[in-house]
Tab-separated table of C-alpha atoms in Angstrom:
chain	number	residue	atom	x	y	z
H	1	MET	CA	45.460	192.522	132.849
H	2	ALA	CA	45.953	188.943	134.064
H	3	ALA	CA	43.268	187.710	131.721
H	4	THR	CA	44.482	189.618	128.655
H	5	LYS	CA	47.119	187.171	127.465
H	6	TYR	CA	44.753	184.230	127.923
H	7	LEU	CA	42.015	186.037	126.022
H	8	LEU	CA	44.497	186.713	123.231
H	9	VAL	CA	45.293	183.002	122.990
H	10	LEU	CA	41.584	182.158	123.126
H	11	PHE	CA	40.877	184.474	120.196
H	12	LEU	CA	43.692	182.838	118.255
H	13	PHE	CA	41.904	179.514	118.682
H	14	ILE	CA	38.590	181.136	117.767
H	15	GLY	CA	40.312	182.390	114.627
H	16	LEU	CA	41.507	178.848	113.975
H	17	SER	CA	37.921	177.598	114.257
H	18	LEU	CA	36.772	180.246	111.783
H	19	PHE	CA	39.546	179.190	109.400
H	20	GLN	CA	38.435	175.553	109.757
H	21	HIS	CA	34.927	176.627	108.738
H	22	LYS	CA	36.154	178.510	105.656
H	23	HIS	CA	34.906	175.980	103.106
H	24	HIS	CA	31.446	175.874	104.666
H	25	ILE	CA	30.897	179.511	105.524
H	26	VAL	CA	30.402	180.359	101.835
H	27	LYS	CA	27.812	177.617	101.279
H	28	ASP	CA	24.113	178.298	101.206
H	29	ILE	CA	21.955	176.318	103.621
H	30	GLN	CA	22.348	172.577	103.224
H	31	GLY	CA	23.518	169.571	105.199
H	32	ILE	CA	22.304	168.064	108.458
H	33	HIS	CA	19.129	169.725	109.755
H	34	GLY	CA	18.953	171.897	106.688
H	35	TRP	CA	15.181	171.919	107.235
H	36	ARG	CA	15.467	173.744	110.590
H	37	GLN	CA	18.063	176.110	109.209
H	38	SER	CA	15.898	176.853	106.169
H	39	GLN	CA	12.946	177.528	108.436
H	40	THR	CA	15.056	180.026	110.378
H	41	MET	CA	16.250	181.597	107.138
H	42	TRP	CA	12.691	182.103	105.941
H	43	GLY	CA	11.982	184.039	109.114
H	44	ILE	CA	15.065	186.198	108.572
H	45	ARG	CA	14.317	186.665	104.875
H	46	ASN	CA	10.745	187.797	105.438
H	47	PHE	CA	11.682	190.245	108.207
H	48	ALA	CA	14.309	191.761	105.917
H	49	ARG	CA	12.168	191.911	102.771
H	50	HIS	CA	8.528	192.209	103.725
H	51	ASP	CA	7.447	192.791	107.309
H	52	SER	CA	9.838	193.887	110.069
H	53	ASN	CA	7.208	193.575	112.811
H	54	ILE	CA	8.897	191.205	115.269
H	55	PHE	CA	5.498	189.961	116.461
H	56	ASN	CA	4.618	188.719	112.962
H	57	PRO	CA	7.282	186.188	111.974
H	58	ARG	CA	6.569	184.861	108.495
H	59	LEU	CA	7.632	181.635	106.835
H	60	ASN	CA	7.186	180.280	103.309
H	61	SER	CA	3.842	178.504	103.266
H	62	PHE	CA	0.372	179.769	102.396
H	63	ASN	CA	-1.125	176.280	102.585
H	64	GLY	CA	-4.796	176.026	103.383
H	65	GLY	CA	-5.517	179.575	102.305
H	66	ARG	CA	-3.790	180.949	105.398
H	67	ASP	CA	-1.346	183.817	105.527
H	68	ASN	CA	2.292	182.949	106.139
H	69	ILE	CA	2.552	184.244	109.712
H	70	ARG	CA	3.766	181.422	111.956
H	71	ARG	CA	4.473	182.183	115.599
H	72	TYR	CA	6.733	179.628	117.240
H	73	GLU	CA	9.743	180.761	119.290
H	74	PHE	CA	10.037	184.506	119.762
H	75	PRO	CA	12.157	185.477	116.735
H	76	LEU	CA	14.713	187.622	118.545
H	77	MET	CA	17.689	186.207	116.663
H	78	GLN	CA	15.938	186.141	113.283
H	79	TRP	CA	14.723	189.713	113.590
H	80	SER	CA	18.111	191.023	114.763
H	81	ILE	CA	19.934	189.430	111.835
H	82	ALA	CA	17.304	190.729	109.426
H	83	MET	CA	17.833	194.281	110.661
H	84	VAL	CA	21.548	193.915	109.896
H	85	GLN	CA	20.639	192.603	106.437
H	86	LYS	CA	18.467	195.645	105.808
H	87	VAL	CA	21.640	197.729	106.088
H	88	PHE	CA	24.268	195.467	104.515
H	89	GLY	CA	22.181	193.267	102.226
H	90	GLU	CA	21.520	189.541	102.129
H	91	ASP	CA	24.706	187.541	102.034
H	92	ILE	CA	25.212	184.018	103.358
H	93	VAL	CA	28.773	184.747	104.522
H	94	LEU	CA	27.627	187.771	106.527
H	95	LEU	CA	24.810	185.743	108.038
H	96	ARG	CA	27.075	182.869	109.042
H	97	LEU	CA	29.546	185.347	110.547
H	98	LEU	CA	26.768	186.848	112.658
H	99	ILE	CA	25.884	183.379	113.931
H	100	PHE	CA	29.577	182.769	114.601
H	101	ILE	CA	29.717	185.955	116.693
H	102	ILE	CA	26.943	184.565	118.897
H	103	GLY	CA	29.127	181.483	119.291
H	104	ILE	CA	32.080	183.653	120.294
H	105	PHE	CA	30.043	185.113	123.151
H	106	SER	CA	29.128	181.571	124.257
H	107	ILE	CA	32.825	180.609	124.273
H	108	LEU	CA	33.693	183.743	126.252
H	109	GLY	CA	30.919	182.920	128.689
H	110	ILE	CA	32.431	179.495	129.346
H	111	PHE	CA	35.857	181.115	129.699
H	112	PHE	CA	34.751	183.518	132.419
H	113	LEU	CA	32.477	180.962	134.079
H	114	ILE	CA	35.262	178.398	134.472
H	115	HIS	CA	37.617	181.062	135.787
H	116	PHE	CA	35.028	182.020	138.383
H	117	LEU	CA	34.763	178.401	139.510
H	118	THR	CA	38.483	177.515	139.515
H	119	ASN	CA	40.234	180.882	139.820
H	120	SER	CA	42.563	179.749	137.031
H	121	TRP	CA	42.785	181.598	133.720
H	122	LEU	CA	44.724	178.685	132.220
H	123	THR	CA	41.979	176.221	133.121
H	124	ALA	CA	39.396	178.656	131.760
H	125	LEU	CA	41.332	178.940	128.492
H	126	ILE	CA	41.689	175.194	127.983
H	127	THR	CA	38.037	174.514	128.836
H	128	ALA	CA	36.723	177.249	126.538
H	129	ILE	CA	38.737	175.801	123.643
H	130	LEU	CA	37.532	172.277	124.383
H	131	PHE	CA	33.946	173.591	124.506
H	132	GLN	CA	34.481	175.316	121.166
H	133	TYR	CA	35.273	171.933	119.636
H	134	SER	CA	32.266	170.100	121.009
H	135	PRO	CA	31.019	168.501	117.747
H	136	VAL	CA	27.470	169.750	118.142
H	137	PHE	CA	28.622	173.286	118.956
H	138	PHE	CA	31.294	173.300	116.235
H	139	TYR	CA	28.745	172.378	113.564
H	140	TYR	CA	26.008	174.801	114.558
H	141	THR	CA	28.287	177.715	115.361
H	142	ILE	CA	27.914	178.981	111.763
H	143	ASN	CA	24.437	177.538	111.158
H	144	PRO	CA	21.256	179.570	111.687
H	145	ILE	CA	19.275	177.978	114.493
H	146	PRO	CA	17.867	180.132	117.337
H	147	ASP	CA	19.191	177.638	119.902
H	148	ASN	CA	22.607	179.311	119.441
H	149	LEU	CA	21.318	182.512	121.057
H	150	ALA	CA	19.463	180.612	123.785
H	151	LEU	CA	22.630	178.687	124.664
H	152	CYS	CA	24.601	181.919	124.895
H	153	GLY	CA	21.948	183.375	127.197
H	154	ILE	CA	21.982	180.545	129.733
H	155	ILE	CA	25.772	180.498	129.913
H	156	TRP	CA	25.847	184.188	130.838
H	157	TYR	CA	22.885	183.765	133.197
H	158	THR	CA	24.855	181.119	135.062
H	159	TYR	CA	27.970	183.273	135.220
H	160	TYR	CA	26.221	186.391	136.482
H	161	MET	CA	24.033	184.496	138.951
H	162	LEU	CA	27.124	182.968	140.531
H	163	ASN	CA	28.645	186.434	140.717
H	164	TYR	CA	25.489	187.709	142.376
H	165	PHE	CA	25.646	184.974	145.019
H	166	LYS	CA	29.145	186.238	145.829
H	167	THR	CA	28.704	190.020	145.563
H	168	TYR	CA	24.939	190.655	145.904
H	169	LYS	CA	25.303	193.427	143.359
H	170	ASN	CA	22.004	194.385	141.744
H	171	SER	CA	23.786	194.832	138.415
H	172	HIS	CA	24.776	191.159	138.414
H	173	LEU	CA	21.214	190.089	139.194
H	174	LEU	CA	19.781	192.274	136.420
H	175	ILE	CA	22.299	191.183	133.769
H	176	ALA	CA	21.764	187.531	134.694
H	177	ASN	CA	18.022	187.808	134.288
H	178	LEU	CA	18.294	189.801	131.078
H	179	ALA	CA	20.387	186.942	129.660
H	180	LEU	CA	17.847	184.392	130.900
H	181	CYS	CA	14.980	186.407	129.403
H	182	ALA	CA	16.697	186.423	125.985
H	183	ALA	CA	17.308	182.670	126.227
H	184	ALA	CA	13.749	181.838	127.303
H	185	LEU	CA	12.196	184.084	124.663
H	186	THR	CA	14.344	182.431	122.020
H	187	LYS	CA	13.531	178.911	123.246
H	188	LEU	CA	11.197	178.425	126.217
H	189	ASN	CA	12.842	175.193	127.396
H	190	PHE	CA	15.997	177.143	128.301
H	191	LEU	CA	14.017	178.744	131.122
H	192	MET	CA	14.922	175.556	133.005
H	193	TYR	CA	18.200	177.232	133.951
H	194	SER	CA	16.260	179.406	136.387
H	195	ILE	CA	16.542	176.332	138.624
H	196	ILE	CA	19.847	177.871	139.759
H	197	GLY	CA	17.992	180.858	141.174
H	198	ILE	CA	15.121	178.758	142.513
H	199	VAL	CA	17.437	176.432	144.454
H	200	TYR	CA	19.329	179.417	145.832
H	201	LEU	CA	16.101	181.117	146.950
H	202	PHE	CA	14.798	178.037	148.745
H	203	ALA	CA	18.190	177.476	150.371
H	204	GLN	CA	18.079	181.030	151.702
H	205	LEU	CA	14.549	180.595	153.026
H	206	ILE	CA	15.468	177.356	154.786
H	207	LYS	CA	18.679	178.825	156.196
H	208	ASN	CA	17.120	182.046	157.531
H	209	LYS	CA	13.675	180.578	158.327
H	210	LYS	CA	12.041	183.780	157.133
H	211	ILE	CA	11.372	185.783	153.993
H	212	SER	CA	13.664	188.788	153.742
H	213	ALA	CA	13.422	191.864	151.536
H	214	GLU	CA	16.406	190.501	149.607
H	215	ASN	CA	14.494	187.262	148.937
H	216	VAL	CA	11.462	189.188	147.681
H	217	LYS	CA	13.617	191.334	145.388
H	218	PHE	CA	15.383	188.276	144.037
H	219	ALA	CA	12.115	186.487	143.249
H	220	LEU	CA	10.444	189.556	141.744
H	221	VAL	CA	13.349	190.271	139.400
H	222	HIS	CA	13.196	186.679	138.129
H	223	LEU	CA	9.431	186.855	137.645
H	224	ILE	CA	9.557	190.224	135.890
H	225	PHE	CA	12.208	189.082	133.432
H	226	ALA	CA	10.485	185.728	132.856
H	227	ALA	CA	7.159	187.432	132.152
H	228	PRO	CA	7.831	188.363	128.478
H	229	ALA	CA	8.696	184.772	127.598
H	230	LEU	CA	5.749	183.359	129.527
H	231	ALA	CA	3.401	185.873	127.904
H	232	TRP	CA	4.647	185.139	124.375
H	233	TYR	CA	4.338	181.373	124.705
H	234	ALA	CA	0.971	181.587	126.463
H	235	TRP	CA	-0.211	183.458	123.371
H	236	VAL	CA	1.341	181.326	120.649
H	237	ILE	CA	1.362	177.734	121.975
H	238	PRO	CA	-2.405	177.308	121.411
H	239	GLN	CA	-1.653	177.938	117.707
H	240	TRP	CA	0.792	174.998	117.511
H	241	GLY	CA	-1.823	172.280	117.193
H	242	GLN	CA	-0.496	168.765	117.700
H	243	ASN	CA	3.173	169.709	117.901
H	244	PRO	CA	4.821	166.636	119.509
H	245	VAL	CA	7.140	168.837	121.586
H	246	LEU	CA	4.135	169.950	123.621
H	247	TYR	CA	3.189	166.435	124.698
H	248	GLY	CA	6.482	164.566	124.883
H	249	ILE	CA	6.082	161.316	126.773
H	250	LEU	CA	2.413	162.150	127.392
H	251	ASP	CA	1.425	161.834	123.740
H	252	GLY	CA	-0.478	158.627	124.506
H	253	ASN	CA	1.806	156.408	122.415
H	254	PHE	CA	4.355	155.290	124.997
H	255	VAL	CA	6.253	152.202	123.851
H	256	LEU	CA	8.793	150.955	126.378
H	257	GLN	CA	11.124	149.333	123.835
H	258	GLU	CA	11.199	152.514	121.760
H	259	TYR	CA	12.270	154.520	124.810
H	260	LEU	CA	14.876	151.956	125.783
H	261	ASP	CA	16.322	152.105	122.263
H	262	LEU	CA	16.457	155.906	122.416
H	263	ILE	CA	18.106	155.860	125.834
H	264	TYR	CA	20.720	153.431	124.517
H	265	PHE	CA	21.379	155.663	121.499
H	266	HIS	CA	21.805	158.775	123.623
H	267	ALA	CA	24.046	156.961	126.102
H	268	THR	CA	26.292	155.428	123.454
H	269	HIS	CA	26.319	158.098	120.749
H	270	MET	CA	24.629	161.437	121.422
H	271	PHE	CA	26.318	162.250	124.719
H	272	PRO	CA	29.789	160.717	124.244
H	273	PHE	CA	30.299	161.620	120.569
H	274	LEU	CA	28.244	164.744	119.819
H	275	LEU	CA	27.923	166.706	123.054
H	276	LEU	CA	31.193	165.399	124.421
H	277	TYR	CA	33.922	163.796	122.299
H	278	VAL	CA	36.908	161.518	122.677
H	279	PRO	CA	39.564	164.085	123.785
H	280	VAL	CA	37.405	165.273	126.731
H	281	TRP	CA	36.241	161.904	128.093
H	282	LEU	CA	38.980	161.641	130.728
H	283	LEU	CA	38.476	165.247	131.801
H	284	PHE	CA	34.725	164.763	132.100
H	285	LEU	CA	35.226	161.719	134.343
H	286	LEU	CA	37.678	163.679	136.488
H	287	GLY	CA	35.074	166.443	136.679
H	288	ILE	CA	32.461	163.996	137.954
H	289	TYR	CA	34.970	162.810	140.561
H	290	SER	CA	35.652	166.412	141.613
H	291	LEU	CA	31.941	167.146	141.870
H	292	ILE	CA	31.267	164.115	144.049
H	293	LYS	CA	34.289	164.814	146.241
H	294	LYS	CA	33.177	168.461	146.578
H	295	LYS	CA	36.564	169.789	145.552
H	296	PHE	CA	34.820	172.928	144.264
H	297	LYS	CA	31.765	174.862	145.421
H	298	THR	CA	29.528	173.464	142.701
H	299	ASN	CA	26.663	171.686	144.458
H	300	TRP	CA	24.254	173.789	142.382
H	301	VAL	CA	25.389	171.784	139.329
H	302	TYR	CA	23.286	168.884	140.615
H	303	SER	CA	20.165	170.967	140.029
H	304	LEU	CA	21.167	171.503	136.381
H	305	ILE	CA	21.912	167.815	135.918
H	306	GLY	CA	18.559	166.902	137.415
H	307	ILE	CA	16.382	169.312	135.460
H	308	THR	CA	18.080	168.707	132.108
H	309	PHE	CA	17.611	164.949	132.453
H	310	LEU	CA	13.959	165.459	133.430
H	311	TYR	CA	13.619	167.513	130.245
H	312	LEU	CA	15.323	164.780	128.225
H	313	PHE	CA	13.076	162.095	129.704
H	314	PHE	CA	9.950	164.102	128.865
H	315	GLU	CA	11.048	165.085	125.343
H	316	LEU	CA	12.999	161.929	124.449
H	317	LYS	CA	10.595	160.857	121.723
H	318	PRO	CA	10.445	164.240	119.897
H	319	ILE	CA	14.233	164.543	120.233
H	320	GLY	CA	14.675	161.047	118.829
H	321	ILE	CA	18.057	160.268	117.311
H	322	ASN	CA	18.288	163.339	115.082
H	323	HIS	CA	17.574	166.532	117.002
H	324	ASP	CA	20.980	167.017	118.589
H	325	TYR	CA	20.509	170.768	119.005
H	326	TYR	CA	17.593	170.054	121.371
H	327	LEU	CA	20.317	169.023	123.825
H	328	PHE	CA	22.057	172.412	123.966
H	329	PRO	CA	20.833	172.875	127.587
H	330	PHE	CA	23.222	170.078	128.563
H	331	LEU	CA	26.319	171.797	127.187
H	332	PRO	CA	26.994	174.336	129.975
H	333	TRP	CA	27.082	171.847	132.837
H	334	LEU	CA	28.827	169.167	130.778
H	335	TYR	CA	31.682	171.565	130.092
H	336	ILE	CA	31.642	172.879	133.645
H	337	LEU	CA	32.503	169.290	134.622
H	338	VAL	CA	35.119	169.168	131.862
H	339	GLY	CA	36.565	172.384	133.313
H	340	LEU	CA	36.676	170.903	136.801
H	341	GLY	CA	38.457	167.909	135.266
H	342	VAL	CA	40.981	170.203	133.587
H	343	GLU	CA	41.705	171.919	136.904
H	344	THR	CA	41.984	168.602	138.737
H	345	LEU	CA	44.424	167.168	136.200
H	346	ARG	CA	46.399	170.403	135.974
H	347	THR	CA	46.917	170.634	139.731
H	348	TYR	CA	47.344	166.900	140.369
H	349	SER	CA	50.730	166.737	138.707
H	350	GLN	CA	53.086	169.104	136.980
H	351	LYS	CA	53.093	166.664	134.062
H	352	GLY	CA	49.319	166.955	133.763
H	353	ILE	CA	49.754	170.069	131.663
H	354	TYR	CA	51.486	168.014	128.954
H	355	LEU	CA	48.526	165.644	128.713
H	356	LEU	CA	46.206	168.642	128.571
H	357	GLY	CA	48.269	169.999	125.701
H	358	VAL	CA	47.893	166.723	123.798
H	359	LEU	CA	44.126	166.664	124.427
H	360	LEU	CA	43.822	170.288	123.355
H	361	ILE	CA	45.698	169.813	120.098
H	362	SER	CA	43.852	166.590	119.317
H	363	SER	CA	40.504	168.375	119.798
H	364	THR	CA	41.420	170.922	117.109
H	365	ILE	CA	41.987	168.056	114.677
H	366	TYR	CA	39.372	165.522	115.780
H	367	THR	CA	36.213	167.615	115.620
H	368	PRO	CA	36.786	169.373	112.275
H	369	THR	CA	37.709	166.007	110.750
H	370	ILE	CA	34.535	164.221	111.861
H	371	SER	CA	32.352	167.259	111.112
H	372	ASN	CA	33.416	168.154	107.571
H	373	THR	CA	30.797	166.057	105.778
H	374	LYS	CA	27.909	167.446	107.850
H	375	TRP	CA	27.561	170.381	105.443
H	376	ASP	CA	27.286	168.139	102.347
H	377	ALA	CA	24.072	168.618	100.389
H	378	THR	CA	23.437	164.878	100.480
H	379	ARG	CA	23.109	165.040	104.282
H	380	ALA	CA	19.913	167.081	103.935
H	381	LEU	CA	18.128	163.931	102.673
H	382	MET	CA	16.486	165.866	99.851
H	383	ASN	CA	16.486	165.631	96.076
H	384	ILE	CA	20.091	166.544	95.233
H	385	ASN	CA	18.956	168.443	92.127
H	386	ILE	CA	17.406	171.070	94.399
H	387	PHE	CA	20.920	172.050	95.464
H	388	LYS	CA	22.681	171.327	92.183
H	389	TYR	CA	20.409	173.542	90.084
H	390	SER	CA	19.066	175.971	92.680
H	391	GLU	CA	20.116	179.119	90.788
H	392	ASP	CA	18.545	177.983	87.510
H	393	LEU	CA	15.378	176.938	89.309
H	394	LYS	CA	15.251	180.217	91.203
H	395	ASN	CA	15.599	182.307	88.034
H	396	ALA	CA	12.991	180.352	86.075
H	397	VAL	CA	10.100	182.167	87.775
H	398	PRO	CA	9.670	185.857	88.697
H	399	ASN	CA	10.811	186.533	92.247
H	400	ASP	CA	7.532	187.546	93.875
H	401	GLU	CA	5.336	184.848	92.388
H	402	LEU	CA	3.715	182.384	94.747
H	403	CYS	CA	4.233	178.835	93.501
H	404	ILE	CA	3.122	175.267	93.995
H	405	ILE	CA	6.153	173.284	95.203
H	406	LEU	CA	6.519	169.515	95.541
H	407	ASN	CA	7.996	167.315	96.813
H	408	ASP	CA	9.395	169.014	99.883
H	409	GLY	CA	9.403	166.570	102.758
H	410	SER	CA	11.119	169.177	104.933
H	411	SER	CA	8.491	171.854	104.137
H	412	PHE	CA	11.262	174.463	103.898
H	413	ILE	CA	14.424	173.424	102.022
H	414	PHE	CA	13.131	173.239	98.444
H	415	SER	CA	11.317	176.566	98.653
H	416	TYR	CA	14.271	178.223	100.391
H	417	ARG	CA	16.808	177.144	97.797
H	418	ILE	CA	14.663	178.396	94.911
H	419	ASP	CA	13.621	181.485	96.915
H	420	LYS	CA	9.911	181.022	96.335
H	421	MET	CA	6.987	181.031	98.735
H	422	GLY	CA	3.630	179.452	98.067
H	423	HIS	CA	1.942	176.112	98.649
H	424	ILE	CA	4.237	173.297	99.745
H	425	PHE	CA	3.444	169.568	99.392
H	426	LYS	CA	5.139	166.212	99.914
H	427	HIS	CA	4.763	162.444	99.490
H	428	ASN	CA	3.488	162.848	95.901
H	429	HIS	CA	0.204	164.002	97.368
H	430	LEU	CA	-1.510	166.842	95.515
H	431	PRO	CA	-5.155	166.184	94.575
H	432	ILE	CA	-6.269	167.723	91.308
H	433	GLU	CA	-9.042	169.698	93.029
H	434	TRP	CA	-6.386	171.451	95.111
H	435	ILE	CA	-4.475	172.353	91.961
H	436	ASP	CA	-7.675	173.642	90.405
H	437	GLY	CA	-8.401	175.857	93.397
H	438	MET	CA	-4.881	177.261	93.529
H	439	VAL	CA	-4.695	177.992	89.797
H	440	LYS	CA	-8.069	179.722	89.855
H	441	SER	CA	-6.931	181.786	92.855
H	442	GLY	CA	-3.976	183.142	90.869
H	443	ILE	CA	-1.117	180.653	91.188
H	444	HIS	CA	0.760	180.644	87.859
H	445	TYR	CA	3.770	178.362	88.430
H	446	MET	CA	4.615	174.942	89.777
H	447	TYR	CA	7.888	173.229	90.683
H	448	SER	CA	7.670	169.450	90.718
H	449	ASP	CA	9.849	166.374	91.002
H	450	SER	CA	6.719	164.200	91.231
H	451	ARG	CA	5.932	162.366	88.020
H	452	LYS	CA	2.945	160.831	89.782
H	453	VAL	CA	1.399	164.292	90.000
H	454	ASP	CA	2.675	166.186	86.970
H	455	GLN	CA	2.190	163.306	84.520
H	456	GLY	CA	-1.322	162.646	85.729
H	457	LYS	CA	-3.908	162.811	82.974
H	458	GLU	CA	-6.071	165.371	84.769
H	459	PHE	CA	-3.145	167.703	85.378
H	460	GLN	CA	-2.263	168.152	81.694
H	461	LYS	CA	-5.018	170.677	81.045
H	462	TYR	CA	-3.450	173.025	83.630
H	463	ILE	CA	-0.083	173.171	81.821
H	464	ASP	CA	0.567	176.279	79.794
H	465	LYS	CA	4.169	175.274	79.088
H	466	VAL	CA	7.232	173.671	80.643
H	467	LEU	CA	9.658	176.469	81.492
H	468	LEU	CA	12.623	174.442	82.679
H	469	VAL	CA	13.823	170.912	83.318
H	470	ARG	CA	16.781	170.324	85.603
H	471	GLY	CA	17.480	166.743	86.543
H	472	ASN	CA	14.140	165.334	87.610
H	473	ILE	CA	12.724	168.746	88.543
H	474	LYS	CA	10.314	170.440	86.153
H	475	VAL	CA	9.055	174.008	86.283
H	476	PHE	CA	5.611	174.577	84.801
H	477	LYS	CA	3.715	177.686	83.850
H	478	LEU	CA	0.079	177.013	84.677
H	479	LYS	CA	-3.182	178.186	83.177
H	480	VAL	CA	-6.859	178.026	83.952
H	481	PRO	CA	-8.299	175.233	81.760
H	482	ASP	CA	-10.420	176.234	78.783
């Protein structure tokens, strides 16, 4: 009962966040990282419409004569949402609400985790709200990226593992590892949070100087629940080719100045302004102080700090300056430190609660204000006419027709917005012999904003007629030349 009134207040703030998203929740996919969101949406769309086999995730491209099965992360989130869509239909508001629900469980996870660490429901409430307004979390909490589910999984893994260390209940161990399994399946890099269990196991072995039955059980449960993720990625990673995420700093193109520039960017922008933000800076610093002074039993946080920074160092080049959601593994321990800072300030002085109130209110204003433009179509860095005329472009061609589509530098956004699969090209590069092969194989339509290609002399004999012109985008019906 003690937690009920704090949960009620927390849900009021969650409702406020939903209200602050009201103008964006009705929008189709666009804005920052629209390419990754569109890729996720293609997976959802194809599960719902064509093939519900979770082991055969399909995207939009048939390039190179291949089928459209593309196995990357295990599509647990995409498949689950698609099954809901099979019942209730495809609707962007419903989809964004489902993503938001995943975010709610992440917020609740932080709430209960901070209470476990501080034994204060008030501190848990304040920290969960501050976490909710982390700019990177606030933006993606209605946007379809699988990292949302992975983040939720590692938060609950952390909570239940800490409970297990206290109670040794098998139920806590099983729930923790189920959450970790979901996170690792969704995104393999989130398996790094198993470092909490690994450090605990080695500490027990060193302390007892022997391997106990409890140690064996603990290790086996972790291995059993990690096995599905390890098996999936062992199968699919060889299909990824030269994906830069696989090689990171070992890609053979290490340039010291480039890395120094990226480190500077992350230190001065990514961490202070996207993962953290101005209203939590003081609390974060107080949390670091509390950690160093061992005011709470949180030495295990050092293992999370260490492994996440090792991950960042290895993947710094693929992450670059754009892929902020790659840094979701940092969020739990960053806001654990914020929570420790909240508790330190709250207990340091009776007046500390007034400052916390100011910081809390300012967070509800600051983050929505700086985030509002992130959903603008212009932030997708694509031809604006794709978004402006998407319905007309979509209706110009029968729904199930495969099409030639260019230019789509994202590989996903253009085709998603016009709801057409087919052969996707970019950089005004589409040799006439490729067009010839595709037309002769049964491709009847082409979308193009490339005058270099569609005004080429050799291309004219493939035009049956121009179906539609919207802005600088033309839709052609194609024919086999006489």
